[in-house]
Coordinates of C-alpha atoms in Angstrom, one line a residue:
Chain A
M1 CA -52.9 -11.7 70.9
E2 CA -55.3 -13.9 72.8
G3 CA -54.2 -17.5 73.2
K4 CA -50.8 -16.4 74.4
R5 CA -49.3 -18.2 77.4
W6 CA -48.6 -15.1 79.5
D7 CA -50.2 -11.7 79.7
V8 CA -47.0 -10.2 80.9
I9 CA -43.4 -11.4 81.3
G10 CA -41.1 -9.4 83.6
V11 CA -37.4 -9.2 83.5
G12 CA -36.0 -7.5 86.5
Q13 CA -35.4 -7.2 90.1
C14 CA -37.1 -8.8 93.1
S15 CA -36.1 -8.0 96.7
L16 CA -37.3 -8.1 100.2
D17 CA -38.3 -5.0 102.2
Y18 CA -38.7 -4.6 105.9
L19 CA -40.5 -1.4 106.7
G20 CA -41.2 0.4 110.0
R21 CA -42.9 3.6 110.9
I22 CA -41.0 6.2 112.9
E23 CA -42.1 9.5 114.4
A24 CA -38.9 11.4 113.4
Y25 CA -35.7 10.3 111.7
P26 CA -33.1 10.1 114.5
P27 CA -29.6 11.5 114.7
P28 CA -26.8 8.9 114.7
D29 CA -25.8 6.8 117.7
V30 CA -29.2 6.6 119.4
K31 CA -32.0 4.1 119.8
C32 CA -35.1 4.9 117.8
E33 CA -38.3 2.9 118.4
F34 CA -40.3 2.0 115.3
R35 CA -43.7 0.5 115.0
D36 CA -45.8 -1.6 112.6
L37 CA -43.0 -3.6 111.1
T38 CA -44.1 -5.0 107.8
I39 CA -42.3 -7.4 105.6
Q40 CA -43.0 -7.2 101.9
G41 CA -41.5 -8.2 98.7
G42 CA -40.1 -5.4 96.5
G43 CA -38.3 -4.7 93.3
P44 CA -39.8 -2.6 90.4
T45 CA -40.6 -5.4 88.1
A46 CA -41.7 -7.9 90.8
T47 CA -44.1 -5.4 92.4
A48 CA -45.6 -4.4 89.1
L49 CA -46.2 -8.1 88.4
V50 CA -47.9 -8.5 91.8
A51 CA -50.3 -5.7 90.9
L52 CA -51.0 -7.4 87.5
A53 CA -51.6 -10.8 89.1
R54 CA -53.9 -9.2 91.7
W55 CA -55.9 -7.7 88.8
G56 CA -56.3 -11.2 87.2
L57 CA -53.5 -11.3 84.7
R58 CA -51.1 -14.1 84.1
A59 CA -47.7 -12.8 85.1
V60 CA -44.3 -14.5 85.1
L61 CA -41.0 -13.1 86.4
C62 CA -37.4 -13.7 85.2
G63 CA -35.0 -12.7 87.9
V64 CA -32.6 -14.0 90.6
V65 CA -32.6 -14.5 94.4
G66 CA -30.0 -15.9 96.7
D67 CA -30.5 -19.1 98.6
D68 CA -30.9 -17.3 101.9
A69 CA -34.0 -16.9 104.0
F70 CA -34.7 -13.6 102.2
G71 CA -34.7 -15.4 98.9
D72 CA -37.2 -17.9 100.3
E73 CA -39.5 -15.1 101.4
I74 CA -39.2 -13.2 98.1
L75 CA -40.3 -16.3 96.2
A76 CA -43.1 -17.0 98.7
S77 CA -44.3 -13.4 98.5
L78 CA -44.6 -13.8 94.7
C79 CA -46.2 -17.2 94.8
R80 CA -48.8 -16.1 97.3
E81 CA -49.8 -13.3 95.0
G82 CA -50.0 -15.6 92.0
V83 CA -46.9 -14.4 90.1
D84 CA -45.2 -17.4 88.4
T85 CA -41.6 -17.8 89.7
R86 CA -40.4 -20.7 87.5
H87 CA -37.9 -18.4 85.9
V88 CA -36.6 -16.8 89.1
L89 CA -33.2 -18.5 89.4
V90 CA -31.7 -19.2 92.8
R91 CA -28.0 -18.3 93.1
E92 CA -26.4 -20.8 95.5
G93 CA -24.4 -19.5 98.4
R94 CA -25.5 -15.9 97.6
T95 CA -27.6 -13.4 99.4
S96 CA -30.7 -11.7 98.1
Q97 CA -31.4 -8.0 97.9
F98 CA -32.7 -6.7 101.2
A99 CA -33.8 -3.3 102.5
F100 CA -34.7 -1.9 105.8
I101 CA -36.9 1.2 105.3
V102 CA -38.0 3.7 107.9
A103 CA -41.0 5.8 106.9
E104 CA -42.1 9.0 108.5
P105 CA -45.8 9.4 107.7
E106 CA -45.8 12.9 109.2
N107 CA -43.7 14.3 106.4
G108 CA -43.6 11.5 103.8
R109 CA -39.9 10.9 104.1
R110 CA -38.4 7.4 103.8
T111 CA -34.9 6.4 104.5
I112 CA -33.7 3.2 102.9
F113 CA -30.8 1.0 104.2
W114 CA -30.3 -1.6 101.5
Q115 CA -27.9 -4.4 100.8
R116 CA -26.8 -5.3 97.3
P117 CA -27.3 -9.0 96.4
T118 CA -24.1 -11.0 96.1
G119 CA -25.5 -13.3 93.4
E120 CA -24.6 -12.8 89.8
P121 CA -27.2 -10.8 87.8
L122 CA -29.5 -12.6 85.4
R123 CA -27.4 -13.4 82.3
P124 CA -28.7 -12.8 78.8
E125 CA -28.6 -16.6 78.0
E126 CA -30.7 -17.2 81.1
V127 CA -33.7 -15.3 79.6
P128 CA -36.2 -17.8 78.3
L129 CA -36.8 -16.3 74.9
D130 CA -39.7 -18.7 74.0
E131 CA -41.5 -17.4 77.0
V132 CA -40.8 -13.8 76.1
R133 CA -42.4 -14.5 72.7
A134 CA -45.3 -16.3 74.3
A135 CA -46.2 -13.2 76.3
R136 CA -48.5 -10.3 75.4
V137 CA -46.2 -7.7 77.0
L138 CA -42.6 -7.6 78.2
L139 CA -42.0 -5.3 81.2
T140 CA -38.4 -4.6 82.4
D141 CA -36.7 -2.3 84.8
G142 CA -33.3 -2.7 83.2
L143 CA -31.7 -3.8 86.5
F144 CA -30.3 -6.8 84.7
M145 CA -29.3 -4.8 81.7
D146 CA -27.8 -7.4 79.4
A147 CA -30.7 -9.8 80.0
A148 CA -33.2 -6.9 79.5
L149 CA -31.6 -5.9 76.2
R150 CA -31.8 -9.5 74.9
A151 CA -35.3 -9.9 76.1
A152 CA -36.4 -6.6 74.5
E153 CA -34.8 -7.6 71.2
A154 CA -36.6 -10.9 71.1
A155 CA -39.9 -9.3 72.1
R156 CA -39.8 -6.7 69.4
K157 CA -39.0 -9.3 66.7
A158 CA -42.0 -11.2 67.9
S159 CA -44.2 -8.0 68.0
V160 CA -44.5 -8.2 71.8
P161 CA -44.7 -4.6 73.1
V162 CA -41.8 -3.7 75.4
V163 CA -42.5 -1.5 78.4
V164 CA -39.6 -0.1 80.4
D165 CA -39.6 1.2 84.0
A166 CA -36.5 3.4 84.0
G167 CA -35.5 4.3 87.5
S168 CA -32.0 5.6 87.0
L169 CA -29.8 6.4 84.0
R170 CA -27.6 3.3 84.1
D171 CA -25.4 2.1 81.3
G172 CA -27.5 0.6 78.6
M173 CA -30.7 2.4 79.4
L174 CA -30.7 4.5 76.2
E175 CA -30.1 1.3 74.2
L176 CA -33.0 -0.2 76.0
A177 CA -35.1 2.8 75.1
R178 CA -34.3 2.2 71.4
R179 CA -35.6 -1.3 71.8
S180 CA -38.8 -0.3 73.7
D181 CA -42.3 0.8 72.8
H182 CA -43.2 2.5 76.1
F183 CA -40.5 4.1 78.1
I184 CA -41.6 5.6 81.4
A185 CA -38.8 7.1 83.5
S186 CA -38.5 8.5 87.0
E187 CA -37.8 12.1 87.7
T188 CA -34.3 11.1 88.8
F189 CA -33.7 9.5 85.4
A190 CA -35.0 12.5 83.5
R191 CA -32.8 14.9 85.5
S192 CA -29.7 12.8 84.8
L193 CA -30.6 12.8 81.1
V194 CA -31.2 16.6 80.6
G195 CA -29.3 17.9 83.6
E196 CA -32.2 19.7 85.2
S197 CA -35.8 19.2 86.1
N198 CA -37.3 19.5 82.7
P199 CA -39.5 16.4 82.1
E200 CA -40.8 17.7 78.7
E201 CA -37.3 18.1 77.4
A202 CA -36.4 14.6 78.7
C203 CA -39.5 13.2 76.9
R204 CA -38.4 14.9 73.7
K205 CA -34.9 13.3 73.9
L206 CA -36.3 9.9 74.7
A207 CA -38.9 10.0 72.0
E208 CA -36.1 10.6 69.4
L209 CA -34.8 7.1 70.4
G210 CA -37.9 5.5 69.0
P211 CA -40.4 4.5 71.7
Q212 CA -44.0 5.2 70.7
V213 CA -44.8 6.5 74.1
V214 CA -42.5 8.2 76.6
G215 CA -43.3 9.5 80.0
V216 CA -41.7 10.9 83.2
T217 CA -43.3 10.3 86.6
L218 CA -43.1 13.2 89.1
G219 CA -44.4 11.8 92.4
P220 CA -47.0 14.2 94.0
R221 CA -46.7 16.4 90.9
G222 CA -48.2 13.8 88.6
S223 CA -46.6 12.8 85.3
V224 CA -45.8 14.0 81.8
F225 CA -46.3 11.9 78.8
H226 CA -45.5 12.3 75.1
A227 CA -46.8 10.4 72.1
D228 CA -47.4 11.2 68.5
G229 CA -45.6 14.5 68.9
L230 CA -48.0 15.7 71.6
F231 CA -47.5 16.2 75.4
F232 CA -49.9 15.9 78.2
R233 CA -49.7 16.2 82.0
E234 CA -51.6 14.0 84.4
P235 CA -52.0 15.3 87.9
A236 CA -51.4 12.9 90.8
F237 CA -54.4 11.6 92.7
P238 CA -54.7 13.5 96.0
V239 CA -54.0 11.1 98.8
E240 CA -53.0 11.0 102.4
A241 CA -49.6 9.5 101.8
V242 CA -48.1 7.2 104.4
D243 CA -45.2 5.7 102.5
T244 CA -44.4 6.1 98.8
T245 CA -42.5 2.8 98.5
G246 CA -43.7 0.9 95.4
C247 CA -45.8 3.8 93.9
G248 CA -43.6 3.9 90.8
D249 CA -43.6 0.2 90.5
V250 CA -47.3 -0.1 90.6
F251 CA -47.7 2.9 88.2
H252 CA -45.9 0.8 85.6
G253 CA -47.9 -2.3 86.4
A254 CA -51.1 -0.3 86.0
Y255 CA -49.9 1.2 82.7
V256 CA -49.3 -2.4 81.4
Y257 CA -52.8 -3.3 82.6
G258 CA -54.3 -0.5 80.6
L259 CA -52.3 -1.5 77.6
L260 CA -53.6 -5.1 77.8
R261 CA -57.1 -3.8 78.1
G262 CA -56.6 -1.7 75.0
W263 CA -57.2 1.6 76.7
P264 CA -56.1 4.8 75.1
L265 CA -53.0 6.4 76.5
E266 CA -54.8 9.0 78.6
R267 CA -56.9 6.4 80.4
R268 CA -53.8 4.2 81.0
V269 CA -52.0 7.0 82.7
R270 CA -55.0 8.1 84.7
F271 CA -55.4 4.5 86.0
A272 CA -51.7 4.3 86.7
S273 CA -51.9 7.5 88.7
W274 CA -54.9 6.2 90.6
A275 CA -53.3 2.9 91.4
A276 CA -50.0 4.5 92.5
A277 CA -51.8 6.8 94.8
R278 CA -53.5 3.9 96.5
V279 CA -50.2 2.3 97.2
A280 CA -49.0 5.4 99.1
T281 CA -51.8 5.0 101.6
R282 CA -50.1 1.9 103.2
L283 CA -46.7 1.0 104.5
G284 CA -44.7 -0.9 101.9
G285 CA -44.9 -1.4 98.2
R286 CA -47.5 -4.1 98.0
A287 CA -50.0 -3.8 100.9
G288 CA -51.8 -0.9 99.2
I289 CA -52.1 -2.4 95.7
P290 CA -55.9 -2.2 95.2
W291 CA -58.1 -5.1 94.4
P292 CA -60.4 -5.0 91.3
S293 CA -63.4 -4.7 93.6
Q294 CA -61.9 -1.3 94.7
F295 CA -61.5 0.1 91.2
P296 CA -63.5 3.3 90.6
Q297 CA -66.3 2.9 88.1
E298 CA -64.4 4.4 85.3
F299 CA -61.8 1.5 85.3
A300 CA -64.2 -1.2 86.4
A301 CA -65.1 -3.0 83.1
S302 CA -64.0 -6.6 83.2
F303 CA -61.9 -8.4 80.6
Chain B
M23 CA -22.5 -25.9 145.1
E24 CA -21.5 -28.7 142.7
G25 CA -24.2 -31.2 141.8
K26 CA -26.6 -28.4 140.9
R27 CA -28.7 -28.7 137.8
W28 CA -27.6 -25.4 136.2
D29 CA -24.5 -23.3 136.5
V30 CA -26.6 -20.2 135.7
I31 CA -30.2 -19.4 135.2
G32 CA -31.1 -16.2 133.4
V33 CA -34.3 -14.2 133.8
G34 CA -34.5 -11.5 131.1
Q35 CA -34.7 -10.4 127.6
C36 CA -33.9 -12.2 124.3
S37 CA -34.3 -10.5 121.0
L38 CA -33.2 -10.6 117.4
D39 CA -30.7 -8.1 115.8
Y40 CA -30.0 -7.5 112.2
L41 CA -26.8 -5.5 111.9
G42 CA -25.2 -3.8 108.9
R43 CA -22.0 -1.8 108.4
I44 CA -22.3 1.6 106.8
E45 CA -19.7 4.2 105.9
A46 CA -21.5 7.2 107.3
Y47 CA -24.9 7.6 108.8
P48 CA -27.1 9.2 106.2
P49 CA -29.4 12.2 106.3
P50 CA -33.1 11.3 106.1
D51 CA -35.0 10.5 102.8
V52 CA -32.0 8.9 101.0
K53 CA -30.9 5.4 100.0
C54 CA -27.9 4.2 102.0
E55 CA -26.1 1.0 101.1
F56 CA -25.0 -1.2 103.9
R57 CA -22.7 -4.3 103.9
D58 CA -22.1 -7.5 105.8
L59 CA -25.6 -8.0 107.1
T60 CA -25.4 -10.2 110.1
I61 CA -28.3 -11.7 112.0
Q62 CA -27.7 -12.4 115.6
G63 CA -29.7 -13.0 118.7
G64 CA -29.5 -10.3 121.3
G65 CA -30.8 -9.2 124.7
P66 CA -28.6 -8.6 127.8
T67 CA -29.4 -11.8 129.6
A68 CA -29.6 -14.0 126.6
T69 CA -26.2 -12.9 125.2
A70 CA -24.6 -13.3 128.5
L71 CA -25.9 -16.9 128.7
V72 CA -24.5 -17.5 125.2
A73 CA -21.1 -16.5 126.4
L74 CA -21.4 -18.8 129.4
A75 CA -22.5 -21.7 127.3
R76 CA -19.7 -21.1 124.9
W77 CA -17.3 -21.3 127.9
G78 CA -18.7 -24.7 128.9
L79 CA -21.3 -23.8 131.5
R80 CA -24.9 -25.1 131.8
A81 CA -27.1 -22.1 131.1
V82 CA -30.9 -21.9 131.0
L83 CA -33.0 -18.8 130.1
C84 CA -36.4 -17.7 131.4
G85 CA -37.9 -15.2 128.9
V86 CA -40.5 -14.8 126.2
V87 CA -40.7 -14.6 122.4
G88 CA -43.5 -14.1 120.0
D89 CA -44.6 -16.8 117.7
D90 CA -43.3 -15.0 114.6
A91 CA -40.3 -15.9 112.4
F92 CA -38.1 -13.7 114.7
G93 CA -39.1 -15.8 117.7
D94 CA -38.2 -18.9 115.9
E95 CA -34.8 -17.5 115.0
I96 CA -34.2 -16.2 118.6
L97 CA -34.8 -19.7 120.0
A98 CA -32.7 -21.3 117.3
S99 CA -29.8 -18.9 118.0
L100 CA -29.9 -19.9 121.6
C101 CA -30.2 -23.7 120.9
R102 CA -27.3 -23.6 118.5
E103 CA -25.2 -22.1 121.2
G104 CA -26.2 -24.7 123.8
V105 CA -28.4 -22.4 125.9
D106 CA -31.4 -24.3 127.3
T107 CA -34.7 -22.6 126.1
R108 CA -37.2 -24.8 127.9
H109 CA -38.3 -21.8 130.0
V110 CA -38.6 -19.4 127.1
L111 CA -42.3 -19.0 126.7
V112 CA -43.9 -18.4 123.3
R113 CA -46.6 -15.7 123.3
E114 CA -49.1 -16.7 120.6
G115 CA -50.1 -14.2 118.0
R116 CA -47.4 -11.7 119.3
T117 CA -44.3 -10.3 117.9
S118 CA -40.7 -10.7 119.2
Q119 CA -38.3 -7.9 120.0
F120 CA -36.4 -7.0 116.9
A121 CA -33.8 -4.4 116.0
F122 CA -32.1 -3.2 112.9
I123 CA -28.7 -1.7 113.8
V124 CA -26.4 0.3 111.5
A125 CA -22.8 0.4 112.8
E126 CA -20.1 2.9 111.6
P127 CA -16.8 1.2 112.2
E128 CA -15.0 4.4 111.3
N129 CA -16.2 6.2 114.4
G130 CA -17.8 3.5 116.6
R131 CA -21.3 4.9 116.4
R132 CA -24.3 2.6 116.1
T133 CA -27.8 3.7 115.4
I134 CA -30.5 1.3 116.6
F135 CA -34.0 1.0 115.1
W136 CA -35.9 -1.3 117.4
Q137 CA -39.4 -2.6 117.8
R138 CA -41.0 -3.4 121.2
P139 CA -42.4 -6.9 121.4
T140 CA -46.2 -7.1 121.6
G141 CA -46.2 -10.1 123.9
E142 CA -46.9 -9.9 127.6
P143 CA -43.7 -9.7 129.7
L144 CA -42.7 -12.8 131.7
R145 CA -45.0 -12.9 134.7
P146 CA -43.7 -13.6 138.2
E147 CA -45.7 -16.8 138.4
E148 CA -44.1 -18.0 135.2
V149 CA -40.6 -18.1 136.8
P150 CA -39.8 -21.7 137.6
L151 CA -38.6 -21.2 141.2
D152 CA -37.4 -24.8 141.5
E153 CA -35.0 -24.2 138.6
V154 CA -33.8 -20.9 140.2
R155 CA -33.0 -22.8 143.4
A156 CA -31.3 -25.5 141.3
A157 CA -28.8 -23.1 139.8
R158 CA -25.4 -21.9 141.1
V159 CA -26.1 -18.3 140.0
L160 CA -29.1 -16.2 139.0
L161 CA -28.4 -13.5 136.3
T162 CA -31.1 -10.9 135.5
D163 CA -31.3 -7.7 133.5
G164 CA -34.5 -6.6 135.2
L165 CA -36.3 -6.2 131.9
F166 CA -39.2 -8.4 133.2
M167 CA -39.1 -6.6 136.6
D168 CA -41.8 -8.5 138.5
A169 CA -40.4 -11.8 137.4
A170 CA -36.9 -10.7 138.2
L171 CA -37.9 -9.6 141.7
R172 CA -39.6 -12.9 142.4
A173 CA -36.6 -14.9 141.0
A174 CA -34.1 -12.8 143.1
E175 CA -36.1 -13.4 146.3
A176 CA -36.3 -17.1 145.8
A177 CA -32.6 -17.2 144.8
R178 CA -31.4 -15.4 147.9
K179 CA -33.5 -17.6 150.2
A180 CA -31.8 -20.6 148.6
S181 CA -28.3 -18.9 148.9
V182 CA -28.0 -18.7 145.1
P183 CA -26.0 -15.5 144.3
V184 CA -28.0 -12.9 142.4
V185 CA -26.1 -10.9 139.6
V186 CA -27.9 -7.9 138.1
D187 CA -27.1 -6.3 134.7
A188 CA -28.7 -2.9 135.2
G189 CA -29.0 -1.0 131.9
S190 CA -31.4 1.7 132.8
L191 CA -33.0 3.0 136.0
R192 CA -36.4 1.4 135.5
D193 CA -39.1 1.1 138.2
G194 CA -38.1 -1.6 140.5
M195 CA -34.4 -1.5 139.8
L196 CA -33.5 -0.3 143.3
E197 CA -35.7 -2.9 144.9
L198 CA -33.8 -5.5 142.7
A199 CA -30.5 -4.0 143.9
R200 CA -31.7 -4.7 147.5
R201 CA -32.3 -8.4 146.5
S202 CA -29.0 -8.8 144.7
D203 CA -25.4 -9.7 145.6
H204 CA -23.6 -8.3 142.5
F205 CA -25.1 -5.2 140.9
I206 CA -23.3 -4.0 137.8
A207 CA -24.8 -1.0 136.2
S208 CA -24.3 0.9 132.9
E209 CA -23.1 4.5 132.8
T210 CA -26.6 5.5 131.8
F211 CA -28.0 3.9 134.9
A212 CA -25.4 5.6 137.1
R213 CA -26.1 9.0 135.6
S214 CA -29.8 8.6 136.2
L215 CA -29.2 7.6 139.8
V216 CA -26.8 10.5 140.8
G217 CA -27.7 13.1 138.2
E218 CA -24.2 13.4 136.7
S219 CA -21.3 11.2 135.5
N220 CA -20.0 10.2 138.9
P221 CA -19.7 6.4 138.9
E222 CA -18.0 6.3 142.4
E223 CA -20.9 8.2 143.9
A224 CA -23.4 5.9 142.1
C225 CA -21.5 2.9 143.6
R226 CA -21.7 4.4 147.0
K227 CA -25.5 4.8 146.7
L228 CA -25.9 1.3 145.3
A229 CA -23.7 -0.3 148.0
E230 CA -26.0 1.2 150.7
L231 CA -28.8 -0.9 149.3
G232 CA -26.9 -4.1 150.2
P233 CA -25.2 -5.8 147.3
Q234 CA -21.8 -7.2 148.3
V235 CA -20.3 -5.9 145.0
V236 CA -21.4 -3.0 142.9
G237 CA -19.9 -1.7 139.7
V238 CA -20.5 0.7 136.8
T239 CA -19.2 0.0 133.3
L240 CA -17.9 3.0 131.3
G241 CA -17.3 1.6 127.8
P242 CA -13.9 2.6 126.5
R243 CA -13.1 4.2 129.9
G244 CA -13.2 0.8 131.7
S245 CA -15.2 0.3 134.8
V246 CA -15.4 1.2 138.5
F247 CA -16.1 -1.4 141.2
H248 CA -16.8 -1.1 144.9
A249 CA -16.7 -3.9 147.5
D250 CA -15.9 -4.1 151.2
G251 CA -15.7 -0.3 151.4
L252 CA -13.0 -0.1 148.7
F253 CA -13.1 1.2 145.1
F254 CA -11.0 0.1 142.2
R255 CA -10.9 1.1 138.5
E256 CA -10.3 -1.4 135.8
P257 CA -9.2 0.1 132.4
A258 CA -10.8 -1.2 129.2
F259 CA -8.7 -3.5 127.0
P260 CA -7.5 -1.5 124.0
V261 CA -9.2 -2.8 120.9
E262 CA -10.0 -1.8 117.3
A263 CA -13.7 -1.5 117.9
V264 CA -16.1 -2.3 115.0
D265 CA -19.4 -2.4 116.9
T266 CA -20.0 -2.3 120.6
T267 CA -23.3 -4.2 120.5
G268 CA -23.3 -6.9 123.2
C269 CA -20.1 -5.7 125.0
G270 CA -22.0 -4.9 128.2
D271 CA -24.0 -8.2 128.0
V272 CA -20.8 -10.3 127.7
F273 CA -19.1 -8.3 130.4
H274 CA -21.8 -9.5 132.8
G275 CA -21.6 -13.1 131.4
A276 CA -17.9 -13.0 132.0
Y277 CA -18.3 -11.7 135.5
V278 CA -20.6 -14.6 136.3
Y279 CA -18.0 -17.0 134.7
G280 CA -15.3 -15.6 137.1
L281 CA -17.7 -15.9 140.0
L282 CA -18.4 -19.6 139.2
R283 CA -14.6 -20.2 138.9
G284 CA -14.1 -18.7 142.3
W285 CA -11.9 -15.9 141.1
P286 CA -11.3 -12.8 143.3
L287 CA -13.2 -9.7 142.2
E288 CA -10.3 -8.1 140.4
R289 CA -9.7 -11.1 138.3
R290 CA -13.4 -11.4 137.4
V291 CA -13.5 -7.8 136.3
R292 CA -10.3 -8.1 134.4
F293 CA -11.7 -11.1 132.5
A294 CA -15.0 -9.3 131.9
S295 CA -13.1 -6.3 130.4
W296 CA -11.1 -8.6 128.2
A297 CA -14.2 -10.6 127.0
A298 CA -16.2 -7.4 126.3
A299 CA -13.4 -5.9 124.3
R300 CA -13.3 -9.1 122.1
V301 CA -17.0 -8.6 121.4
A302 CA -16.3 -5.1 120.0
T303 CA -14.1 -6.5 117.3
R304 CA -17.0 -8.1 115.4
L305 CA -20.3 -6.9 114.1
G306 CA -23.1 -8.0 116.5
G307 CA -23.3 -9.0 120.1
R308 CA -22.4 -12.6 119.7
A309 CA -20.0 -13.2 116.8
G310 CA -17.1 -11.8 118.8
I311 CA -17.6 -13.8 122.0
P312 CA -14.3 -15.6 122.4
W313 CA -13.9 -19.4 122.6
P314 CA -12.0 -20.9 125.6
S315 CA -9.1 -21.7 123.2
Q316 CA -8.7 -18.0 122.7
F317 CA -8.5 -17.1 126.4
P318 CA -5.2 -15.5 127.4
Q319 CA -3.0 -17.6 129.6
E320 CA -4.0 -15.8 132.8
F321 CA -7.7 -16.9 132.4
A322 CA -7.0 -20.3 130.8
A323 CA -7.2 -22.7 133.7
S324 CA -9.9 -25.2 133.1
F325 CA -12.7 -26.2 135.5

């Protein structure tokens, strides 16, 4: 496994978030003052890679941006963090994904106004398969589904573990589950799958599709995982949450980190829970990603 | 009056607006997709000057921005329109005024999330009084009150007419009215002044302070003006409104235009109503500002 070119290759979304803090979400047709505007890159895969790069791993992203000012800032935000962007394609004349998010630290709510990018999604033939095979792990959010499926297929053939961050039950997600080794879904995804809030049942169904490890994240209620026929629940780390943007993204990045360090499942999930909780203490998905110097002793051993 | 360096000098606010179109204003804590993101400069005085520059007049702004990316874009948006920015001061290490606005074309509502600039307001001693005296008209929104009062005083001493765009009844506004020749207030201002929606009564009170012309704009219900002891009401131009951002700003710019062309009051107000209505047909405060080629015949005579 050592000697590979990348520790992790990501196939998925990158976007730009503007975030502001408000006291209370306003009724329509009024002026509402916000504070502490922060501009941060977002996107499930992109933010997970930022965490991994911050923790010393070699991360490369396959994705798309528009050739607008947001696209420039998305790329800059990745470069500054040390994520390699050579495979982020720029769609000419198109806009990037952008969101304006108002967070209410008082009650933990966040309201997201977002704009869909106008550029074409990453196409399967645009995935650099040699690079996928040259990575130790593939991480994907399935937001460019056809590209994700092709990358996952190539990865598995080359014995590169496939980790999926499944936010919603989009077309192709169950096929992606069949081609994955670690499939960690949101509560929203699990509810769509089994029709109610029953994460264990969702895990059971997902496990039947083949992944070695399946899990469902439950925000402040922790997470449920299933592997080798056994379940376990991990509580969330208690934290004074300011804004939960990016918590799920970093959870997945941290899970990949544990995988690359060869940690057992329970330790991976515990680290992921800890890292996700840190993210909630700051406005935006990336500001709160901890640095290795902040790791608790139990996760501190170096590579 | 001819031979002056500037047709109009503005003392007031400039800002940056991001605007998006939504179908319906969402409840809190959800994701709401918006469309047609548009980025436009804003600020009452700045947008009025953009209209005047578009109509061929020499306009210069006195104001402040931060040295952030928003400030760069605010200045660029003015330069592109031909508004002179030599007297817009850049506050180092400070942020500019910024707003994210969601408009609902279906019902005409707009909800504004805005951030106060962190830079110091324009100081009175920062107003270039020689430039004020070298202009044919001074326009101010009173948002840098001390600077506006000083500019108005210098203007009147030099027989430069003072036009005020009074959005809200801030401290100093009545003193500014005393130093002005044309004082045109919003309905909000009028209501604060007389405690109820009685624009005629507000005009009467304002006229006592000295301005030759006073008026109150009433959005889709038109406007009320008072001059020489007489009132008149001008209806709004019927229009399919998409977003009312900037309508009031352009109303004032158009009023100044009519003043510079030597039009009688009724014609000024009629032109202002027409121009404001055009602005409402497009998202943002500036996109809908008409070009002279679009002027109806009655306003078409050239300088």
